[in-house]
């Protein structure tokens, strides 16, 4: 398994080859680093590449295997990490000028677990600044391109991670999902993206955007690879006050069960209100989604209509809660403690230095959300806006809890439209926000959701979303893996070849 052939394999196959001595972690990791060197000047998925560190870890894995040591299921398989997750000794910027050059002194919990699993970290991937965006156009360091069509966006905020996997520069990646930022990029790049149950893995070391919504999760080319990574990074962490002290759902076993293609007895819900809002979705997306539903029925699933009356309020609710929490979380970037400092020339007051630093360091979308969130939390408005939004969030949660009493999982399109062209929606924030129309409810009720490639529209990938009840991550993987079993070739394996730098 050498050269380009190495990067064509799934993560599960790479891990097996490494364990059985048919390949070394070093040659697989080097093959991915060489591919990054060859094409990332075009795709721009990475903000930082750690060739030396990745190869050192790969060498350690090969030496451990030579000594006969038993290692974890993904040992030696390289991975990319979204730049909103802190990495000790490696730059972490959240794609913002305000953190440019910052080197964290500690690792996030999920990075600790990746390192404990002996997975070489290839580097840090591009994203919308502070995870605020749906296209990666709001990165302070330039946009990432979609490997399927470099004139189109790769989704966001985690477009870098999705593009890295889609372009075979990494077999696996870490993303974060606050309103759809793993699943929506997955849908538009033909990759598999999973948002775990909120609290089932640790937010410790995750640069905060919206603390009650942020969830790290896996990006992969298929359900099994994502499930393997899901189990590596998940589990209780006492350093995260929102962590759930419960066993990790058996997602690997579920993905393997789903791959048999049998969904007999499973009840899948279609939300009535999602269909009523289908006017926001493109016809090609709906057609691919409906074809996927037909495949699920052929596999034995029963489709039932369920109602979530508060769905229409999900988008405005999210865009009150998330910016409000962001305005609080981002107050720490003041030019005093760490990061960028502007105007510190002895002529400006502390307040002026803070203002100049934030003006220079934050991009337009971050500023927009800080202003919106600060207004929603201001005296006289907090109860009318933020307080009401939290009440509606409770109603949305209750709607989905009732729905899951009737069905095992809920399905929908992942996003209403295929990857749009650069600049097409940046002039109208609402049109950009619609990208997360179907994914936001999952974040609001706290359950799991995955996006699995389901087909093409206008030659671009379309994703089908599977949502589950809280701690029902395994059912989402089972359904997604079953849908994959109907495809002769994984969509992730059919992306056009990227021309070199």
Short mmCIF file of C-alpha atoms in Angstrom, two decimals:
data_model
loop_
_atom_site.label_atom_id
_atom_site.label_comp_id
_atom_site.label_asym_id
_atom_site.label_seq_id
_atom_site.Cartn_x
_atom_site.Cartn_y
_atom_site.Cartn_z
CA UNK A 1 0.00 0.00 0.00
CA UNK A 2 2.12 2.85 -1.27
CA UNK A 3 1.80 6.20 -3.01
CA UNK A 4 -1.60 7.26 -4.31
CA UNK A 5 -3.07 3.82 -3.62
CA UNK A 6 -2.60 4.39 0.11
CA UNK A 7 -4.79 7.49 0.13
CA UNK A 8 -7.60 5.68 -1.72
CA UNK A 9 -8.23 3.26 1.14
CA UNK A 10 -10.79 3.70 3.90
CA UNK A 11 -9.51 4.34 7.41
CA UNK A 12 -10.69 0.88 8.50
CA UNK A 13 -8.71 -0.76 5.69
CA UNK A 14 -5.63 1.33 6.51
CA UNK A 15 -5.79 0.32 10.16
CA UNK A 16 -6.16 -3.35 9.24
CA UNK A 17 -3.23 -3.19 6.83
CA UNK A 18 -1.04 -1.56 9.49
CA UNK A 19 -1.98 -4.18 12.12
CA UNK A 20 -1.36 -7.06 9.72
CA UNK A 21 1.97 -5.71 8.48
CA UNK A 22 0.82 -5.16 4.89
CA UNK A 23 1.56 -1.46 5.25
CA UNK A 24 3.30 0.84 7.69
CA UNK A 25 1.83 3.88 9.34
CA UNK A 26 4.85 5.82 8.12
CA UNK A 27 4.20 5.14 4.42
CA UNK A 28 0.45 5.85 4.76
CA UNK A 29 1.05 9.07 6.69
CA UNK A 30 3.75 10.17 4.26
CA UNK A 31 1.45 9.46 1.31
CA UNK A 32 -1.17 11.80 2.77
CA UNK A 33 1.42 14.48 3.54
CA UNK A 34 2.70 14.22 -0.03
CA UNK A 35 -0.83 14.62 -1.33
CA UNK A 36 -1.28 17.71 0.84
CA UNK A 37 1.94 19.10 -0.64
CA UNK A 38 0.68 18.30 -4.13
CA UNK A 39 -2.87 19.70 -4.08
CA UNK A 40 -3.55 21.81 -1.00
CA UNK A 41 -2.20 24.88 -2.72
CA UNK A 42 -5.37 24.53 -4.81
CA UNK A 43 -7.89 23.29 -2.22
CA UNK A 44 -6.59 25.30 0.76
CA UNK A 45 -8.01 22.90 3.33
CA UNK A 46 -5.12 23.24 5.81
CA UNK A 47 -3.96 26.22 7.85
CA UNK A 48 -1.02 24.33 9.34
CA UNK A 49 0.68 21.04 8.43
CA UNK A 50 2.82 19.18 10.97
CA UNK A 51 4.87 16.84 8.78
CA UNK A 52 7.54 16.23 11.39
CA UNK A 53 5.13 15.49 14.23
CA UNK A 54 2.89 13.25 12.12
CA UNK A 55 5.78 11.16 10.84
CA UNK A 56 7.23 10.87 14.35
CA UNK A 57 3.96 9.42 15.64
CA UNK A 58 3.74 7.09 12.63
CA UNK A 59 7.25 5.84 13.31
CA UNK A 60 6.33 5.16 16.96
CA UNK A 61 3.34 3.10 15.84
CA UNK A 62 5.43 1.01 13.46
CA UNK A 63 8.01 0.37 16.17
CA UNK A 64 5.30 -0.62 18.67
CA UNK A 65 3.80 -3.09 16.18
CA UNK A 66 7.25 -4.52 15.49
CA UNK A 67 7.57 -5.18 19.24
CA UNK A 68 4.28 -7.05 19.18
CA UNK A 69 2.28 -4.47 21.12
CA UNK A 70 -1.49 -4.43 20.74
CA UNK A 71 -2.75 -1.02 19.74
CA UNK A 72 -6.16 0.59 19.26
CA UNK A 73 -8.43 0.15 16.24
CA UNK A 74 -7.21 3.32 14.47
CA UNK A 75 -3.55 3.23 15.52
CA UNK A 76 -1.34 4.61 12.76
CA UNK A 77 -4.18 6.12 10.73
CA UNK A 78 -3.53 9.84 10.12
CA UNK A 79 -6.08 12.51 10.95
CA UNK A 80 -6.68 16.23 10.43
CA UNK A 81 -8.07 18.47 13.17
CA UNK A 82 -10.28 21.53 12.76
CA UNK A 83 -8.44 24.66 13.89
CA UNK A 84 -10.98 25.43 16.61
CA UNK A 85 -9.64 22.52 18.71
CA UNK A 86 -6.55 23.38 20.75
CA UNK A 87 -3.37 21.42 20.12
CA UNK A 88 -0.34 21.72 22.37
CA UNK A 89 2.65 23.16 20.56
CA UNK A 90 0.74 23.52 17.27
CA UNK A 91 -0.82 26.80 16.07
CA UNK A 92 -4.51 27.17 16.86
CA UNK A 93 -6.23 30.24 15.42
CA UNK A 94 -9.95 29.47 14.96
CA UNK A 95 -9.20 30.99 11.52
CA UNK A 96 -9.13 34.44 13.11
CA UNK A 97 -6.53 37.22 12.94
CA UNK A 98 -7.11 37.81 16.63
CA UNK A 99 -5.48 34.44 17.44
CA UNK A 100 -2.91 34.40 14.63
CA UNK A 101 0.31 32.79 15.85
CA UNK A 102 -1.14 31.50 19.14
CA UNK A 103 0.48 28.25 20.31
CA UNK A 104 -1.64 26.55 23.01
CA UNK A 105 0.12 25.17 26.09
CA UNK A 106 -2.28 22.21 26.39
CA UNK A 107 -4.30 19.72 24.35
CA UNK A 108 -8.08 19.47 24.11
CA UNK A 109 -9.46 16.27 25.62
CA UNK A 110 -10.36 14.89 22.20
CA UNK A 111 -6.79 15.58 21.02
CA UNK A 112 -5.45 13.77 24.09
CA UNK A 113 -7.61 10.80 23.10
CA UNK A 114 -6.44 10.94 19.48
CA UNK A 115 -2.83 10.94 20.66
CA UNK A 116 -3.53 8.09 23.09
CA UNK A 117 -4.99 6.16 20.15
CA UNK A 118 -1.65 6.66 18.32
CA UNK A 119 -3.13 8.53 15.37
CA UNK A 120 -0.68 10.85 13.56
CA UNK A 121 -2.05 14.41 13.39
CA UNK A 122 -1.46 15.80 9.91
CA UNK A 123 -2.31 19.38 10.80
CA UNK A 124 -5.07 21.92 11.39
CA UNK A 125 -7.87 22.59 8.93
CA UNK A 126 -9.45 25.81 7.72
CA UNK A 127 -12.88 26.99 8.85
CA UNK A 128 -15.17 29.99 9.11
CA UNK A 129 -13.76 32.31 11.76
CA UNK A 130 -14.70 31.06 15.24
CA UNK A 131 -16.97 28.50 13.52
CA UNK A 132 -19.41 31.22 12.42
CA UNK A 133 -20.50 30.55 8.86
CA UNK A 134 -21.74 27.97 6.38
CA UNK A 135 -19.22 28.29 3.56
CA UNK A 136 -15.67 28.75 4.98
CA UNK A 137 -15.67 32.09 3.15
CA UNK A 138 -15.35 33.83 6.53
CA UNK A 139 -11.91 32.44 7.31
CA UNK A 140 -9.45 35.26 7.92
CA UNK A 141 -6.89 33.30 5.93
CA UNK A 142 -8.86 32.71 2.74
CA UNK A 143 -11.59 30.32 1.63
CA UNK A 144 -11.27 26.57 1.17
CA UNK A 145 -12.42 25.23 -2.21
CA UNK A 146 -14.78 22.31 -2.82
CA UNK A 147 -12.90 19.40 -4.43
CA UNK A 148 -15.98 18.59 -6.54
CA UNK A 149 -15.99 22.06 -8.10
CA UNK A 150 -13.37 24.58 -7.05
CA UNK A 151 -15.69 27.44 -7.92
CA UNK A 152 -18.04 26.37 -5.14
CA UNK A 153 -17.96 26.41 -1.35
CA UNK A 154 -17.10 23.28 0.70
CA UNK A 155 -19.68 24.09 3.39
CA UNK A 156 -19.01 25.50 6.80
CA UNK A 157 -17.96 26.17 9.27
CA UNK A 158 -15.86 23.02 8.93
CA UNK A 159 -15.22 23.19 5.20
CA UNK A 160 -11.51 22.54 5.66
CA UNK A 161 -12.00 19.19 7.37
CA UNK A 162 -14.62 18.06 4.85
CA UNK A 163 -12.53 19.16 1.87
CA UNK A 164 -9.41 17.45 3.26
CA UNK A 165 -11.29 14.14 3.47
CA UNK A 166 -13.09 14.60 0.14
CA UNK A 167 -9.77 15.33 -1.62
CA UNK A 168 -8.10 12.35 0.10
CA UNK A 169 -5.58 14.50 1.91
CA UNK A 170 -6.76 12.86 5.15
CA UNK A 171 -8.76 9.68 5.72
CA UNK A 172 -10.34 11.15 8.85
CA UNK A 173 -10.83 14.58 10.37
CA UNK A 174 -12.29 16.27 13.42
CA UNK A 175 -15.02 18.83 12.96
CA UNK A 176 -17.30 20.72 15.32
CA UNK A 177 -21.04 21.17 14.96
CA UNK A 178 -22.91 24.10 16.52
CA UNK A 179 -25.77 24.32 14.02
CA UNK A 180 -24.71 21.89 11.31
CA UNK A 181 -21.01 22.60 10.78
CA UNK A 182 -20.04 18.94 10.40
CA UNK A 183 -23.13 17.68 8.58
CA UNK A 184 -23.66 20.50 6.07
CA UNK A 185 -20.03 20.38 4.79
CA UNK A 186 -20.40 16.60 4.61
CA UNK A 187 -23.49 16.95 2.45
CA UNK A 188 -21.92 19.34 -0.08
CA UNK A 189 -18.57 17.50 -0.35
CA UNK A 190 -19.87 13.93 -0.51
CA UNK A 191 -18.35 12.94 2.82
CA UNK A 192 -19.83 11.43 5.99
CA UNK A 193 -20.27 13.84 8.90
CA UNK A 194 -21.53 13.02 12.38
CA UNK A 195 -22.68 15.26 15.22
CA UNK A 196 -22.69 13.15 18.42
CA UNK A 197 -25.14 13.66 21.26
CA UNK A 198 -24.28 16.91 23.05
CA UNK A 199 -22.22 16.07 26.14
CA UNK A 200 -21.24 12.57 25.01
CA UNK A 201 -17.76 13.83 24.19
CA UNK A 202 -15.75 16.61 25.74
CA UNK A 203 -15.74 20.30 24.87
CA UNK A 204 -12.65 20.86 27.03
CA UNK A 205 -10.12 22.59 24.78
CA UNK A 206 -12.70 23.49 22.15
CA UNK A 207 -12.56 27.24 21.47
CA UNK A 208 -16.05 28.31 22.46
CA UNK A 209 -18.61 29.74 20.07
CA UNK A 210 -21.95 28.75 21.63
CA UNK A 211 -21.33 26.66 24.71
CA UNK A 212 -24.76 25.03 24.91
CA UNK A 213 -24.58 23.90 21.28
CA UNK A 214 -20.91 23.22 20.33
CA UNK A 215 -20.21 19.52 19.71
CA UNK A 216 -17.02 17.98 18.26
CA UNK A 217 -17.40 14.98 15.98
CA UNK A 218 -15.95 12.86 13.16
CA UNK A 219 -15.59 13.53 9.44
CA UNK A 220 -14.93 10.50 7.25
CA UNK A 221 -15.65 8.84 3.91
CA UNK A 222 -18.11 6.27 5.25
CA UNK A 223 -20.13 5.32 8.33
CA UNK A 224 -17.74 2.70 9.71
CA UNK A 225 -14.72 5.00 9.57
CA UNK A 226 -16.71 7.74 11.33
CA UNK A 227 -17.95 5.28 13.95
CA UNK A 228 -14.41 4.10 14.72
CA UNK A 229 -13.29 7.69 15.28
CA UNK A 230 -16.49 8.48 17.21
CA UNK A 231 -15.63 5.81 19.77
CA UNK A 232 -12.02 7.04 20.04
CA UNK A 233 -12.96 10.63 20.94
CA UNK A 234 -16.10 10.05 23.00
CA UNK A 235 -16.69 9.40 26.69
CA UNK A 236 -17.11 11.23 29.97
CA UNK A 237 -14.66 13.98 30.89
CA UNK A 238 -14.84 15.56 34.37
CA UNK A 239 -13.20 18.71 32.98
CA UNK A 240 -16.35 19.39 30.94
CA UNK A 241 -19.24 20.37 33.20
CA UNK A 242 -21.77 19.46 30.50
CA UNK A 243 -20.37 15.96 29.89
CA UNK A 244 -22.75 13.00 30.21
CA UNK A 245 -21.46 10.29 32.54
CA UNK A 246 -22.77 7.33 30.53
CA UNK A 247 -21.35 4.60 28.28
CA UNK A 248 -20.55 5.56 24.70
CA UNK A 249 -23.29 4.25 22.37
CA UNK A 250 -22.07 1.19 20.39
CA UNK A 251 -21.74 3.03 17.09
CA UNK A 252 -19.15 0.70 15.54
CA UNK A 253 -21.35 -2.35 16.10
CA UNK A 254 -24.31 -0.38 14.75
CA UNK A 255 -22.44 0.62 11.57
CA UNK A 256 -21.44 -2.99 10.97
CA UNK A 257 -25.03 -4.13 11.55
CA UNK A 258 -26.33 -1.50 9.15
CA UNK A 259 -23.88 -2.58 6.48
CA UNK A 260 -25.80 -5.87 6.19
CA UNK A 261 -28.60 -3.84 4.59
CA UNK A 262 -31.39 -5.00 6.89
CA UNK A 263 -33.61 -2.34 8.47
CA UNK A 264 -36.58 -4.62 9.09
CA UNK A 265 -38.83 -3.38 11.88
CA UNK A 266 -37.23 0.06 12.03
CA UNK A 267 -39.54 3.07 12.04
CA UNK A 268 -38.19 6.23 10.39
CA UNK A 269 -39.96 9.53 10.80
CA UNK A 270 -40.45 12.27 8.23
CA UNK A 271 -41.27 15.58 9.90
CA UNK A 272 -44.45 17.08 8.47
CA UNK A 273 -43.20 20.63 9.00
CA UNK A 274 -39.91 19.87 7.19
CA UNK A 275 -41.91 18.96 4.10
CA UNK A 276 -44.06 22.07 4.43
CA UNK A 277 -40.87 24.14 4.38
CA UNK A 278 -39.55 22.36 1.31
CA UNK A 279 -39.97 25.50 -0.79
CA UNK A 280 -36.54 26.52 0.57
CA UNK A 281 -35.01 23.36 -0.92
CA UNK A 282 -33.82 22.84 -4.47
CA UNK A 283 -35.75 20.33 -6.59
CA UNK A 284 -32.61 18.29 -7.26
CA UNK A 285 -31.89 17.96 -3.56
CA UNK A 286 -35.44 16.80 -2.85
CA UNK A 287 -35.26 14.28 -5.71
CA UNK A 288 -32.01 12.74 -4.40
CA UNK A 289 -33.38 12.66 -0.87
CA UNK A 290 -36.61 10.96 -1.97
CA UNK A 291 -34.61 8.37 -3.90
CA UNK A 292 -32.72 7.68 -0.67
CA UNK A 293 -35.97 7.26 1.23
CA UNK A 294 -37.11 4.72 -1.36
CA UNK A 295 -33.91 2.74 -0.78
CA UNK A 296 -34.53 2.74 2.97
CA UNK A 297 -38.02 1.37 2.41
CA UNK A 298 -36.58 -1.41 0.22
CA UNK A 299 -34.25 -2.29 3.11
CA UNK A 300 -37.27 -2.88 5.35
CA UNK A 301 -37.73 0.47 7.09
CA UNK A 302 -41.23 1.80 7.73
CA UNK A 303 -41.73 5.51 7.02
CA UNK A 304 -44.08 7.45 9.29
CA UNK A 305 -45.03 11.10 9.30
CA UNK A 306 -44.43 12.89 12.61
CA UNK A 307 -45.14 16.45 13.65
CA UNK A 308 -42.77 18.95 15.26
CA UNK A 309 -44.92 22.12 15.31
CA UNK A 310 -42.13 24.32 16.65
CA UNK A 311 -39.77 23.53 13.76
CA UNK A 312 -40.52 26.83 12.02
CA UNK A 313 -39.08 28.67 15.03
CA UNK A 314 -35.80 26.70 15.09
CA UNK A 315 -33.80 29.01 12.81
CA UNK A 316 -34.69 32.29 14.60
CA UNK A 317 -34.29 30.58 17.99
CA UNK A 318 -30.79 29.44 17.06
CA UNK A 319 -29.83 32.89 15.79
CA UNK A 320 -30.72 34.40 19.15
CA UNK A 321 -29.14 31.75 21.39
CA UNK A 322 -25.89 31.20 19.45
CA UNK A 323 -24.94 34.88 18.97
CA UNK A 324 -25.84 35.65 22.58
CA UNK A 325 -23.51 32.95 23.86
CA UNK A 326 -20.88 34.02 21.32
CA UNK A 327 -20.94 37.62 22.52
CA UNK A 328 -20.19 36.38 26.02
CA UNK A 329 -17.54 33.83 25.00
CA UNK A 330 -15.66 36.19 22.70
CA UNK A 331 -15.42 38.96 25.30
CA UNK A 332 -12.17 37.30 26.44
CA UNK A 333 -10.39 38.51 23.29
CA UNK A 334 -9.49 41.95 24.62
CA UNK A 335 -5.88 42.43 23.50
CA UNK A 336 -4.69 42.10 27.09
CA UNK A 337 -4.36 38.43 27.99
CA UNK A 338 -3.28 36.76 24.74
CA UNK A 339 -3.64 37.01 21.00
CA UNK A 340 -3.56 40.14 18.86
CA UNK A 341 -3.02 43.56 20.45
CA UNK A 342 -3.59 46.71 18.40
CA UNK A 343 -3.03 50.36 19.30
CA UNK A 344 -0.74 49.67 22.27
CA UNK A 345 1.54 52.62 21.55
CA UNK A 346 1.23 54.51 24.83
CA UNK A 347 -1.24 56.95 23.31
CA UNK A 348 -4.42 54.91 23.72
CA UNK A 349 -6.36 53.95 26.83
CA UNK A 350 -7.07 50.33 27.77
CA UNK A 351 -10.61 50.64 26.40
CA UNK A 352 -9.28 52.04 23.13
CA UNK A 353 -6.75 49.21 22.82
CA UNK A 354 -9.58 46.69 23.32
CA UNK A 355 -11.69 48.39 20.67
CA UNK A 356 -8.85 48.68 18.16
CA UNK A 357 -7.85 45.05 18.77
CA UNK A 358 -11.35 43.76 18.13
CA UNK A 359 -11.77 45.98 15.09
CA UNK A 360 -8.54 44.63 13.59
CA UNK A 361 -8.88 41.05 14.81
CA UNK A 362 -12.50 40.07 14.16
CA UNK A 363 -14.01 39.55 10.71
CA UNK A 364 -17.41 40.76 9.48
CA UNK A 365 -19.51 37.72 10.40
CA UNK A 366 -18.05 37.51 13.92
CA UNK A 367 -18.73 41.21 14.43
CA UNK A 368 -22.29 40.78 13.13
CA UNK A 369 -23.01 37.99 15.60
CA UNK A 370 -21.37 39.74 18.54
CA UNK A 371 -23.51 42.83 17.91
CA UNK A 372 -26.67 40.74 17.56
CA UNK A 373 -25.89 38.71 20.69
CA UNK A 374 -24.92 41.73 22.78
CA UNK A 375 -28.20 43.43 21.84
CA UNK A 376 -30.20 40.30 22.70
CA UNK A 377 -28.55 40.17 26.15
CA UNK A 378 -28.78 43.88 26.90
CA UNK A 379 -30.84 45.26 29.79
CA UNK A 380 -34.49 45.45 28.88
CA UNK A 381 -34.19 42.91 26.05
CA UNK A 382 -32.70 39.77 27.59
CA UNK A 383 -36.07 38.37 28.67
CA UNK A 384 -37.81 39.38 25.45
CA UNK A 385 -35.17 37.83 23.16
CA UNK A 386 -32.70 35.42 24.79
CA UNK A 387 -35.16 34.30 27.46
CA UNK A 388 -37.96 33.70 24.94
CA UNK A 389 -35.57 31.84 22.64
CA UNK A 390 -34.68 29.45 25.46
CA UNK A 391 -38.38 28.84 26.11
CA UNK A 392 -38.94 28.03 22.43
CA UNK A 393 -35.89 25.77 22.53
CA UNK A 394 -37.66 23.78 25.25
CA UNK A 395 -40.73 23.47 23.02
CA UNK A 396 -38.58 22.20 20.15
CA UNK A 397 -36.96 19.67 22.47
CA UNK A 398 -40.39 18.47 23.63
CA UNK A 399 -41.60 18.17 20.02
CA UNK A 400 -38.71 15.89 19.11
CA UNK A 401 -39.02 13.84 22.30
CA UNK A 402 -42.66 13.15 21.38
CA UNK A 403 -41.65 12.28 17.83
CA UNK A 404 -39.08 9.77 19.05
CA UNK A 405 -41.80 8.03 21.05
CA UNK A 406 -43.31 7.10 17.67
CA UNK A 407 -40.21 6.41 15.56
CA UNK A 408 -36.64 5.16 16.00
CA UNK A 409 -35.01 7.92 13.96
CA UNK A 410 -35.96 10.92 11.82
CA UNK A 411 -34.73 11.55 8.29
CA UNK A 412 -34.51 14.70 6.16
CA UNK A 413 -32.30 16.34 3.57
CA UNK A 414 -29.13 17.57 5.28
CA UNK A 415 -29.18 20.99 3.65
CA UNK A 416 -31.67 22.62 1.26
CA UNK A 417 -29.25 23.21 -1.59
CA UNK A 418 -26.08 21.92 -3.19
CA UNK A 419 -22.77 23.73 -2.73
CA UNK A 420 -23.30 27.26 -3.97
CA UNK A 421 -20.80 29.41 -5.83
CA UNK A 422 -18.41 31.68 -3.96
CA UNK A 423 -19.92 35.07 -3.18
CA UNK A 424 -23.44 33.93 -4.00
CA UNK A 425 -24.81 34.29 -0.46
CA UNK A 426 -22.35 36.46 1.46
CA UNK A 427 -24.37 39.57 0.60
CA UNK A 428 -27.50 38.21 2.28
CA UNK A 429 -26.87 36.67 5.72
CA UNK A 430 -30.35 35.11 5.84
CA UNK A 431 -29.73 33.17 2.64
CA UNK A 432 -26.46 31.92 4.14
CA UNK A 433 -28.21 30.94 7.38
CA UNK A 434 -30.73 28.82 5.45
CA UNK A 435 -27.93 26.31 4.81
CA UNK A 436 -28.53 25.03 8.35
CA UNK A 437 -32.34 24.94 8.15
CA UNK A 438 -32.58 21.15 8.62
CA UNK A 439 -29.56 20.65 10.90
CA UNK A 440 -30.21 23.27 13.59
CA UNK A 441 -33.06 21.41 15.36
CA UNK A 442 -30.69 18.57 16.30
CA UNK A 443 -28.37 21.01 18.08
CA UNK A 444 -31.29 22.63 19.88
CA UNK A 445 -32.66 19.36 21.30
CA UNK A 446 -29.17 17.96 21.92
CA UNK A 447 -29.43 14.68 20.05
CA UNK A 448 -27.20 13.05 17.42
CA UNK A 449 -27.35 13.56 13.68
CA UNK A 450 -25.35 12.26 10.74
CA UNK A 451 -25.18 13.20 7.08
CA UNK A 452 -24.64 10.39 4.59
CA UNK A 453 -24.11 10.97 0.84
CA UNK A 454 -27.26 9.99 -1.03
CA UNK A 455 -26.75 11.11 -4.63
CA UNK A 456 -25.98 13.98 -6.97
CA UNK A 457 -27.80 17.06 -8.20
CA UNK A 458 -26.25 19.06 -11.05
CA UNK A 459 -23.16 16.90 -10.60
CA UNK A 460 -22.73 17.94 -6.95
CA UNK A 461 -23.21 15.79 -3.82
CA UNK A 462 -26.42 15.68 -1.79
CA UNK A 463 -26.67 14.43 1.79
CA UNK A 464 -29.44 12.65 3.69
CA UNK A 465 -29.61 13.41 7.41
CA UNK A 466 -30.47 10.84 10.07
CA UNK A 467 -31.40 12.23 13.50
CA UNK A 468 -31.71 10.19 16.66
CA UNK A 469 -32.88 10.61 20.25
CA UNK A 470 -30.42 11.76 22.91
CA UNK A 471 -27.74 9.03 23.31
CA UNK A 472 -29.25 7.22 20.33
CA UNK A 473 -26.16 7.74 18.19
CA UNK A 474 -26.03 4.06 17.29
CA UNK A 475 -29.34 4.11 15.42
CA UNK A 476 -28.16 6.99 13.21
CA UNK A 477 -25.07 5.00 12.20
CA UNK A 478 -27.12 1.86 11.54
CA UNK A 479 -29.46 3.67 9.16
CA UNK A 480 -26.65 5.54 7.40
CA UNK A 481 -24.54 2.40 6.94
CA UNK A 482 -27.55 0.57 5.54
CA UNK A 483 -28.09 3.32 2.99
CA UNK A 484 -24.40 3.12 2.03
CA UNK A 485 -24.83 -0.61 1.44
CA UNK A 486 -27.15 0.16 -1.49
CA UNK A 487 -24.41 2.10 -3.31
CA UNK A 488 -22.06 0.22 -5.65
CA UNK A 489 -19.41 2.89 -5.09
CA UNK A 490 -19.17 5.34 -2.22
CA UNK A 491 -19.85 8.87 -3.40
CA UNK A 492 -16.67 9.94 -1.58
CA UNK A 493 -14.69 7.77 -4.00
CA UNK A 494 -16.05 9.44 -7.12
CA UNK A 495 -14.96 13.04 -6.58
CA UNK A 496 -13.07 14.56 -9.54
CA UNK A 497 -9.29 14.45 -9.33
CA UNK A 498 -7.74 17.71 -8.17
CA UNK A 499 -4.97 19.19 -10.28
CA UNK A 500 -1.69 19.72 -8.45
CA UNK A 501 -0.31 23.05 -7.26
#
